[in-house]
Amino acid sequence: MENLFSRRSFLHAVSLLAAGTAVSTPLMGFGMKRKLRIALVGTGVRGTSFWGRRLVEQYSDILEFVGLSDINPGRLDYALEYMKVNCPTFVDFDEMMETTKPDLLIVTTMDSTHHEFIIKGLESGTDVLTEKPLTTDEAKCQQILDAEKNSNKNLIVGFNYRWSPYITKIKELLQNKEIGEVTSVDFHWYLNTHHGASYFRRWHGVTENGGSLWVHKATHHFDLLNWWLDSDPEEVFAYGALEHYGSNGPFRGKNCRSCAHKNDCTYYWDITKSPRDMKLYAENEHHDGYFRDGCVYRHEIDIYDKMSANIKYANKAVVNYSLTTYSPYEGWKIAFNGQKGRIDAWLDIPFMSNETMDQEALHAAEMDQNLSEDMNREPLVLHKNREKPQIIQVVSERGGHGGGDKRLHDKIFKNPEAADPYKHSAGLRDGIMSVLIGVAARNSIESNGPVKIADLTSIQPSPNRT
């Protein structure tokens, strides 16, 4: 009877998380009376660090890894060492699932293959947690949707940005109707020449692999918009071009290490200075031929590096969105216009915060899961019609994606039933809707016309997500 009760508690906690409706009363490890058994597929940087080593370091009393899977046996060996675990490894994913019978499968593979492992996990009777983006096109979204409906399992999407204190403050103001009904939004995201270029070095530079940055990167931003506005997207019209990277470069090579243009290329990156990248990728290239330091000017790159979209929501709000991938600095700005006022917010804009850290160090700090004493205060401005503007200082963090990473983990693994008044938890519908904006933007550019979200999958947009 004890095991039955534990399993029921686990299923209940996961279903609440997947639906975004978790309530109070914390449970240890999804309410189970034993450690949560986790299997991980995809042992790249994100898998071995955020969904790997950090879980081992923070929650080893309530969870254990029972299997790791990857197509690259060398990365599997390194993953065991880096994550500090002692569990079986599998090049054959099906063998791992049959052998280990996990409670939870974590998917951190190449974006274009997420759907394969999500569906197999659900069909095997396992709850699934996937890294964003959920998948890369509308057909795969529908396949995942059908698979979850046909199973009694649940799917959680790891949207960490929602959990940042600064991001949450914006949600609080909007949810409390401080500016009334939101009518329009201006949202602009800037990737610098360090972080932005990294996507073009990696497998992300090919649309077939990552769905383009409309999906891989912007899914973060579109999920925030959907969550902030508490509405579904209805129609998208977009522009995009590849004008900076890829074939636009003056020269190119196989990868940075072997390139004859090291002294001439402003995008030259010396991977040998990163022991982790060398051990995880460079030392295992002979297994699969993947170069982590690929040339940003290689001809196979086909994703857009300049993107702009107009998004109409079912609640009639309209959004102007842009993504720049070769900005001198990294950061973002957003403005919400409402019937009763306006909110202006921004993060990491160096000339607005007197930031002195260089752009590469800034990105490293954001990704750092163990950054200590990084609390600071960041302003946002609340304007109410015919009143003086209020500058609100929000306690913020730099490491772990603005403090969002650790809060997401605590919610999933430590306190799945804790109160969630701002509905941070994200499930299948959230994952699909964020992906569909990016898919619609791609389709719009190709067709030179607007694309309706309702035409992409069986999900119909709703004016109010709740």
Short mmCIF file of N, CA and C in Angstrom, two decimals, residues 39-43 66-73 76-77 80 87-101:
data_model
loop_
_atom_site.label_atom_id
_atom_site.label_comp_id
_atom_site.label_asym_id
_atom_site.label_seq_id
_atom_site.Cartn_x
_atom_site.Cartn_y
_atom_site.Cartn_z
N ALA A 39 16.21 9.25 -15.84
CA ALA A 39 17.03 8.91 -17.00
C ALA A 39 17.19 10.17 -17.83
N LEU A 40 18.38 10.39 -18.37
CA LEU A 40 18.68 11.57 -19.18
C LEU A 40 19.11 11.14 -20.57
N VAL A 41 18.50 11.74 -21.61
CA VAL A 41 18.94 11.51 -22.97
C VAL A 41 19.44 12.83 -23.54
N GLY A 42 20.70 12.82 -24.00
CA GLY A 42 21.35 14.03 -24.50
C GLY A 42 22.33 14.56 -23.49
N THR A 43 23.62 14.31 -23.69
CA THR A 43 24.63 14.69 -22.70
C THR A 43 25.53 15.81 -23.21
N VAL A 66 19.56 6.96 -13.06
CA VAL A 66 19.65 5.52 -13.26
C VAL A 66 20.11 5.16 -14.67
N GLY A 67 20.25 6.19 -15.54
CA GLY A 67 20.73 5.92 -16.89
C GLY A 67 20.99 7.19 -17.67
N LEU A 68 22.03 7.17 -18.50
CA LEU A 68 22.35 8.27 -19.41
C LEU A 68 22.43 7.70 -20.82
N SER A 69 21.89 8.46 -21.80
CA SER A 69 21.91 7.99 -23.17
C SER A 69 22.37 9.10 -24.11
N ASP A 70 23.15 8.75 -25.11
CA ASP A 70 23.62 9.68 -26.12
C ASP A 70 24.13 8.87 -27.31
N ILE A 71 24.10 9.46 -28.49
CA ILE A 71 24.62 8.76 -29.67
C ILE A 71 26.14 8.74 -29.69
N ASN A 72 26.76 9.58 -28.82
CA ASN A 72 28.22 9.70 -28.78
C ASN A 72 28.75 9.03 -27.52
N PRO A 73 29.40 7.87 -27.63
CA PRO A 73 29.88 7.16 -26.44
C PRO A 73 30.94 7.93 -25.68
N LEU A 76 29.25 10.30 -23.36
CA LEU A 76 28.67 9.55 -22.23
C LEU A 76 29.72 9.32 -21.15
N ASP A 77 30.92 8.94 -21.55
CA ASP A 77 31.99 8.72 -20.58
C ASP A 77 32.31 10.00 -19.82
N LEU A 80 29.54 10.96 -17.18
CA LEU A 80 29.64 10.27 -15.89
C LEU A 80 30.63 10.98 -14.97
N CYS A 87 26.16 5.36 -13.00
CA CYS A 87 24.98 4.68 -13.50
C CYS A 87 25.29 4.13 -14.89
N PRO A 88 24.49 3.23 -15.40
CA PRO A 88 24.74 2.68 -16.74
C PRO A 88 24.58 3.75 -17.82
N THR A 89 25.32 3.59 -18.92
CA THR A 89 25.19 4.49 -20.07
C THR A 89 24.75 3.67 -21.28
N PHE A 90 24.04 4.34 -22.19
CA PHE A 90 23.46 3.63 -23.32
C PHE A 90 23.54 4.47 -24.59
N VAL A 91 24.10 3.90 -25.63
CA VAL A 91 23.99 4.51 -26.95
C VAL A 91 22.61 4.22 -27.53
N ASP A 92 22.02 3.10 -27.12
CA ASP A 92 20.67 2.70 -27.54
C ASP A 92 19.65 3.21 -26.52
N PHE A 93 18.88 4.22 -26.91
CA PHE A 93 17.90 4.82 -26.01
C PHE A 93 16.83 3.81 -25.57
N ASP A 94 16.33 3.01 -26.50
CA ASP A 94 15.28 2.05 -26.17
C ASP A 94 15.77 1.06 -25.12
N GLU A 95 17.03 0.67 -25.23
CA GLU A 95 17.61 -0.25 -24.25
C GLU A 95 17.64 0.40 -22.87
N MET A 96 17.98 1.69 -22.82
CA MET A 96 18.00 2.38 -21.53
C MET A 96 16.63 2.37 -20.88
N MET A 97 15.61 2.71 -21.65
CA MET A 97 14.26 2.79 -21.08
C MET A 97 13.79 1.43 -20.60
N GLU A 98 14.08 0.39 -21.37
CA GLU A 98 13.65 -0.95 -20.99
C GLU A 98 14.42 -1.46 -19.77
N THR A 99 15.70 -1.11 -19.69
CA THR A 99 16.56 -1.62 -18.62
C THR A 99 16.35 -0.87 -17.31
N THR A 100 16.23 0.46 -17.38
CA THR A 100 16.24 1.26 -16.15
C THR A 100 14.86 1.57 -15.62
N LYS A 101 13.84 1.60 -16.47
CA LYS A 101 12.46 1.89 -16.06
C LYS A 101 12.40 3.12 -15.12
#
